[in-house]
């Protein structure tokens, strides 16, 4: 079986989803919310998403890719939001391998080579 | 075989990576081969070398864990009230430390990839001129050629060569990722690795014994070394002096289990036995130079020690092969020295620079429970080199203000400055035993590099109230020349 994608919004839904896939490799991309036209308030997320999506075919078999919208700009700016506090996220976009220190933050997500390395390394 | 012109290099560490990233910046094609042969206990680790994975970084973090335990005790005297007994959890600490190391390993992966340095997790060995064979953990072999090579394979802990050593003992390679609390521990050795590990294990509340063959901290100022030992003894570390283990047997399996150690006196026939949960060997480190095919390319090594002699430009006897780091003969085994050497080498090779690595007056710090910072000559070496009548030693005990309220260790901290009378009382040796010794020593190392004299030190105004001010004249006493170890302040 190849890899699968799940889309979630907000911290509680993210945690529930990650827990439900316990035992499988989980990769997550965190982006700012999108408006009615599908554009994120976060310009770096707009740049990064297609680059990350282009590398998804490198995901290992049986792994899960969680696409997570974190919230609106005001929520994100709050230094005590749950993503910052519990997942230690420092910026969006963040692409990470859940449960490991492996992650790419902001401009690092613009580099297809680094995204590929994250998806294929052990 | 497709010939690629690139500079290959064998094994790596953070210093090495920095040098290679620089080389890549100058337009060279660069490859890194890094591979960790698992320990006898099966431990292994990621990219970054000894310092990051099984050296400086986890050591300092665990030392900090122990210091925090002490701070918690002190805090009661400063008014903090907590009714629960304070206990330490090994797994919580180790997990945090390993997590941090993991983020460093990843950081290096990103940095290399970003700089277009090719990285292979494979064991490299020379098979012929300009040619290296890389074998990955699945046994797949590849050949690479390069214009130049940089060897930075570092060292690994030495074993005793006695029955039971590899089966039952651990080393620093295993300690920092040990998946269970080591419990009652016997540390064999008197190196800084041995004393630092024994120190933090005791600080975390474990029953620790150190078995020493002869002296403590060979190569370091012996007066300072003995003060470190005394402090550790006063703080509950047991020392067995002038004994060496001759046999390690397993009494009970487990994590940890129970081991029986039999040891023999170095001065007579006496045999002693002891039982411990863990035996940690820290008797020295040996260079990884014997199984990388150096003979195939004619690189000479010191057959006895395994170290590689290089000229002052880090070049081996084979002109296209260079070496940096702990494997070098007659050079200091320190991360920053290797970083400096690697960086300068790359700049000389590819950026037209001429600066060579300065191995003189390199500061160091030993992170024993009472920390020791040093730069320059030990007292014995200064006496040997300049003559007792030509050096002046200024020294003083001191009591950190922070230790007064909790009534801790009055008059155990100590500072010593050695001056060359014939050269304007130039400061040629700086030694301090006390908290934050590394932080204190760094600044003085820069001053010493600028040629600090006693007069300049005297004319520097002290900062009050800090430990470092003891190094400024008003707090030191001159020793009498006829007796180097004079009156303590």
JSON list of C-alpha atoms in Angstrom, two decimals, chain B residues 64-177:
[
{"chain": "B", "resi": 64, "resn": "UNK", "atom": "CA", "xyz": [24.03, 20.46, 33.80]},
{"chain": "B", "resi": 65, "resn": "UNK", "atom": "CA", "xyz": [21.40, 17.96, 34.95]},
{"chain": "B", "resi": 66, "resn": "UNK", "atom": "CA", "xyz": [23.61, 17.17, 37.93]},
{"chain": "B", "resi": 67, "resn": "UNK", "atom": "CA", "xyz": [24.27, 20.85, 38.68]},
{"chain": "B", "resi": 68, "resn": "UNK", "atom": "CA", "xyz": [20.54, 21.51, 38.65]},
{"chain": "B", "resi": 69, "resn": "UNK", "atom": "CA", "xyz": [20.12, 18.82, 41.31]},
{"chain": "B", "resi": 70, "resn": "UNK", "atom": "CA", "xyz": [22.58, 20.72, 43.46]},
{"chain": "B", "resi": 71, "resn": "UNK", "atom": "CA", "xyz": [20.82, 23.99, 42.69]},
{"chain": "B", "resi": 72, "resn": "UNK", "atom": "CA", "xyz": [17.53, 22.51, 43.87]},
{"chain": "B", "resi": 73, "resn": "UNK", "atom": "CA", "xyz": [19.11, 21.70, 47.20]},
{"chain": "B", "resi": 74, "resn": "UNK", "atom": "CA", "xyz": [20.67, 25.17, 47.48]},
{"chain": "B", "resi": 75, "resn": "UNK", "atom": "CA", "xyz": [17.36, 26.80, 46.58]},
{"chain": "B", "resi": 76, "resn": "UNK", "atom": "CA", "xyz": [15.78, 25.88, 49.88]},
{"chain": "B", "resi": 77, "resn": "UNK", "atom": "CA", "xyz": [18.16, 28.24, 51.68]},
{"chain": "B", "resi": 78, "resn": "UNK", "atom": "CA", "xyz": [17.14, 30.97, 49.27]},
{"chain": "B", "resi": 79, "resn": "UNK", "atom": "CA", "xyz": [13.53, 30.61, 50.28]},
{"chain": "B", "resi": 80, "resn": "UNK", "atom": "CA", "xyz": [12.12, 28.12, 47.79]},
{"chain": "B", "resi": 81, "resn": "UNK", "atom": "CA", "xyz": [9.79, 25.67, 49.51]},
{"chain": "B", "resi": 82, "resn": "UNK", "atom": "CA", "xyz": [8.90, 22.31, 48.05]},
{"chain": "B", "resi": 83, "resn": "UNK", "atom": "CA", "xyz": [7.69, 19.46, 50.17]},
{"chain": "B", "resi": 84, "resn": "UNK", "atom": "CA", "xyz": [8.18, 16.59, 47.73]},
{"chain": "B", "resi": 85, "resn": "UNK", "atom": "CA", "xyz": [11.43, 14.75, 47.78]},
{"chain": "B", "resi": 86, "resn": "UNK", "atom": "CA", "xyz": [13.41, 15.63, 44.67]},
{"chain": "B", "resi": 87, "resn": "UNK", "atom": "CA", "xyz": [14.29, 12.61, 42.55]},
{"chain": "B", "resi": 88, "resn": "UNK", "atom": "CA", "xyz": [15.99, 12.19, 39.20]},
{"chain": "B", "resi": 89, "resn": "UNK", "atom": "CA", "xyz": [14.62, 10.22, 36.25]},
{"chain": "B", "resi": 90, "resn": "UNK", "atom": "CA", "xyz": [17.33, 8.93, 33.92]},
{"chain": "B", "resi": 91, "resn": "UNK", "atom": "CA", "xyz": [14.99, 8.19, 31.02]},
{"chain": "B", "resi": 92, "resn": "UNK", "atom": "CA", "xyz": [13.46, 11.68, 31.00]},
{"chain": "B", "resi": 93, "resn": "UNK", "atom": "CA", "xyz": [16.91, 13.25, 30.87]},
{"chain": "B", "resi": 94, "resn": "UNK", "atom": "CA", "xyz": [18.28, 10.88, 28.25]},
{"chain": "B", "resi": 95, "resn": "UNK", "atom": "CA", "xyz": [15.27, 11.29, 26.01]},
{"chain": "B", "resi": 96, "resn": "UNK", "atom": "CA", "xyz": [15.60, 15.09, 26.09]},
{"chain": "B", "resi": 97, "resn": "UNK", "atom": "CA", "xyz": [19.32, 14.92, 25.41]},
{"chain": "B", "resi": 98, "resn": "UNK", "atom": "CA", "xyz": [18.92, 12.46, 22.53]},
{"chain": "B", "resi": 99, "resn": "UNK", "atom": "CA", "xyz": [16.15, 14.56, 21.07]},
{"chain": "B", "resi": 100, "resn": "UNK", "atom": "CA", "xyz": [18.41, 17.57, 20.99]},
{"chain": "B", "resi": 101, "resn": "UNK", "atom": "CA", "xyz": [21.23, 15.55, 19.45]},
{"chain": "B", "resi": 102, "resn": "UNK", "atom": "CA", "xyz": [18.76, 14.30, 16.85]},
{"chain": "B", "resi": 103, "resn": "UNK", "atom": "CA", "xyz": [17.95, 17.87, 15.89]},
{"chain": "B", "resi": 104, "resn": "UNK", "atom": "CA", "xyz": [21.67, 18.57, 15.48]},
{"chain": "B", "resi": 105, "resn": "UNK", "atom": "CA", "xyz": [22.12, 15.45, 13.30]},
{"chain": "B", "resi": 106, "resn": "UNK", "atom": "CA", "xyz": [19.23, 16.66, 11.15]},
{"chain": "B", "resi": 107, "resn": "UNK", "atom": "CA", "xyz": [20.62, 20.19, 11.03]},
{"chain": "B", "resi": 108, "resn": "UNK", "atom": "CA", "xyz": [23.87, 18.89, 9.57]},
{"chain": "B", "resi": 109, "resn": "UNK", "atom": "CA", "xyz": [21.98, 16.83, 6.99]},
{"chain": "B", "resi": 110, "resn": "UNK", "atom": "CA", "xyz": [20.13, 19.97, 5.90]},
{"chain": "B", "resi": 111, "resn": "UNK", "atom": "CA", "xyz": [23.29, 22.09, 5.90]},
{"chain": "B", "resi": 112, "resn": "UNK", "atom": "CA", "xyz": [25.19, 19.61, 3.76]},
{"chain": "B", "resi": 113, "resn": "UNK", "atom": "CA", "xyz": [22.36, 19.13, 1.29]},
{"chain": "B", "resi": 114, "resn": "UNK", "atom": "CA", "xyz": [21.83, 22.86, 1.08]},
{"chain": "B", "resi": 115, "resn": "UNK", "atom": "CA", "xyz": [25.50, 23.41, 0.32]},
{"chain": "B", "resi": 116, "resn": "UNK", "atom": "CA", "xyz": [25.42, 20.67, -2.31]},
{"chain": "B", "resi": 117, "resn": "UNK", "atom": "CA", "xyz": [27.84, 18.50, -0.37]},
{"chain": "B", "resi": 118, "resn": "UNK", "atom": "CA", "xyz": [27.15, 14.85, -1.20]},
{"chain": "B", "resi": 119, "resn": "UNK", "atom": "CA", "xyz": [26.72, 12.76, 1.95]},
{"chain": "B", "resi": 120, "resn": "UNK", "atom": "CA", "xyz": [26.89, 9.00, 2.14]},
{"chain": "B", "resi": 121, "resn": "UNK", "atom": "CA", "xyz": [26.36, 6.98, 5.27]},
{"chain": "B", "resi": 122, "resn": "UNK", "atom": "CA", "xyz": [29.10, 4.53, 4.32]},
{"chain": "B", "resi": 123, "resn": "UNK", "atom": "CA", "xyz": [32.42, 3.22, 5.64]},
{"chain": "B", "resi": 124, "resn": "UNK", "atom": "CA", "xyz": [35.26, 4.60, 3.56]},
{"chain": "B", "resi": 125, "resn": "UNK", "atom": "CA", "xyz": [38.63, 2.97, 2.95]},
{"chain": "B", "resi": 126, "resn": "UNK", "atom": "CA", "xyz": [41.41, 3.67, 0.47]},
{"chain": "B", "resi": 127, "resn": "UNK", "atom": "CA", "xyz": [41.91, 0.98, -2.17]},
{"chain": "B", "resi": 128, "resn": "UNK", "atom": "CA", "xyz": [44.45, 2.71, -4.38]},
{"chain": "B", "resi": 129, "resn": "UNK", "atom": "CA", "xyz": [45.82, 6.11, -5.34]},
{"chain": "B", "resi": 130, "resn": "UNK", "atom": "CA", "xyz": [43.08, 8.76, -5.30]},
{"chain": "B", "resi": 131, "resn": "UNK", "atom": "CA", "xyz": [40.49, 6.01, -4.89]},
{"chain": "B", "resi": 132, "resn": "UNK", "atom": "CA", "xyz": [38.20, 5.20, -2.00]},
{"chain": "B", "resi": 133, "resn": "UNK", "atom": "CA", "xyz": [35.71, 2.35, -1.50]},
{"chain": "B", "resi": 134, "resn": "UNK", "atom": "CA", "xyz": [32.52, 3.21, 0.38]},
{"chain": "B", "resi": 135, "resn": "UNK", "atom": "CA", "xyz": [30.53, 0.36, 1.96]},
{"chain": "B", "resi": 136, "resn": "UNK", "atom": "CA", "xyz": [27.07, 1.12, 3.34]},
{"chain": "B", "resi": 137, "resn": "UNK", "atom": "CA", "xyz": [25.31, -0.76, 6.12]},
{"chain": "B", "resi": 138, "resn": "UNK", "atom": "CA", "xyz": [23.70, -3.11, 3.60]},
{"chain": "B", "resi": 139, "resn": "UNK", "atom": "CA", "xyz": [27.15, -4.11, 2.38]},
{"chain": "B", "resi": 140, "resn": "UNK", "atom": "CA", "xyz": [26.84, -2.37, -0.98]},
{"chain": "B", "resi": 141, "resn": "UNK", "atom": "CA", "xyz": [30.18, -1.07, -2.22]},
{"chain": "B", "resi": 142, "resn": "UNK", "atom": "CA", "xyz": [30.88, 1.95, -4.40]},
{"chain": "B", "resi": 143, "resn": "UNK", "atom": "CA", "xyz": [34.15, 3.40, -5.61]},
{"chain": "B", "resi": 144, "resn": "UNK", "atom": "CA", "xyz": [34.93, 7.11, -5.70]},
{"chain": "B", "resi": 145, "resn": "UNK", "atom": "CA", "xyz": [37.91, 9.09, -6.88]},
{"chain": "B", "resi": 146, "resn": "UNK", "atom": "CA", "xyz": [38.91, 12.55, -5.85]},
{"chain": "B", "resi": 147, "resn": "UNK", "atom": "CA", "xyz": [41.61, 15.14, -6.28]},
{"chain": "B", "resi": 148, "resn": "UNK", "atom": "CA", "xyz": [42.15, 15.49, -2.53]},
{"chain": "B", "resi": 149, "resn": "UNK", "atom": "CA", "xyz": [41.14, 13.68, 0.62]},
{"chain": "B", "resi": 150, "resn": "UNK", "atom": "CA", "xyz": [40.63, 14.83, 4.21]},
{"chain": "B", "resi": 151, "resn": "UNK", "atom": "CA", "xyz": [40.74, 12.21, 6.93]},
{"chain": "B", "resi": 152, "resn": "UNK", "atom": "CA", "xyz": [38.89, 13.06, 10.12]},
{"chain": "B", "resi": 153, "resn": "UNK", "atom": "CA", "xyz": [37.92, 9.68, 11.44]},
{"chain": "B", "resi": 154, "resn": "UNK", "atom": "CA", "xyz": [38.47, 10.49, 15.10]},
{"chain": "B", "resi": 155, "resn": "UNK", "atom": "CA", "xyz": [38.82, 7.94, 17.87]},
{"chain": "B", "resi": 156, "resn": "UNK", "atom": "CA", "xyz": [36.85, 5.32, 19.78]},
{"chain": "B", "resi": 157, "resn": "UNK", "atom": "CA", "xyz": [37.08, 4.22, 23.41]},
{"chain": "B", "resi": 158, "resn": "UNK", "atom": "CA", "xyz": [39.76, 1.71, 24.29]},
{"chain": "B", "resi": 159, "resn": "UNK", "atom": "CA", "xyz": [38.89, -1.58, 26.00]},
{"chain": "B", "resi": 160, "resn": "UNK", "atom": "CA", "xyz": [40.92, -3.22, 28.75]},
{"chain": "B", "resi": 161, "resn": "UNK", "atom": "CA", "xyz": [41.60, -6.50, 26.99]},
{"chain": "B", "resi": 162, "resn": "UNK", "atom": "CA", "xyz": [40.43, -8.55, 29.98]},
{"chain": "B", "resi": 163, "resn": "UNK", "atom": "CA", "xyz": [37.77, -11.27, 30.17]},
{"chain": "B", "resi": 164, "resn": "UNK", "atom": "CA", "xyz": [34.29, -9.79, 30.12]},
{"chain": "B", "resi": 165, "resn": "UNK", "atom": "CA", "xyz": [35.22, -6.29, 28.98]},
{"chain": "B", "resi": 166, "resn": "UNK", "atom": "CA", "xyz": [33.45, -6.18, 25.64]},
{"chain": "B", "resi": 167, "resn": "UNK", "atom": "CA", "xyz": [30.57, -8.41, 26.74]},
{"chain": "B", "resi": 168, "resn": "UNK", "atom": "CA", "xyz": [29.61, -6.58, 29.90]},
{"chain": "B", "resi": 169, "resn": "UNK", "atom": "CA", "xyz": [31.23, -3.15, 30.12]},
{"chain": "B", "resi": 170, "resn": "UNK", "atom": "CA", "xyz": [30.00, 0.05, 28.52]},
{"chain": "B", "resi": 171, "resn": "UNK", "atom": "CA", "xyz": [31.90, 3.12, 27.37]},
{"chain": "B", "resi": 172, "resn": "UNK", "atom": "CA", "xyz": [31.02, 6.77, 26.82]},
{"chain": "B", "resi": 173, "resn": "UNK", "atom": "CA", "xyz": [29.80, 5.63, 23.38]},
{"chain": "B", "resi": 174, "resn": "UNK", "atom": "CA", "xyz": [26.96, 3.82, 25.16]},
{"chain": "B", "resi": 175, "resn": "UNK", "atom": "CA", "xyz": [26.37, 5.95, 28.27]},
{"chain": "B", "resi": 176, "resn": "UNK", "atom": "CA", "xyz": [24.62, 8.94, 26.74]},
{"chain": "B", "resi": 177, "resn": "UNK", "atom": "CA", "xyz": [21.91, 6.86, 25.09]}
]
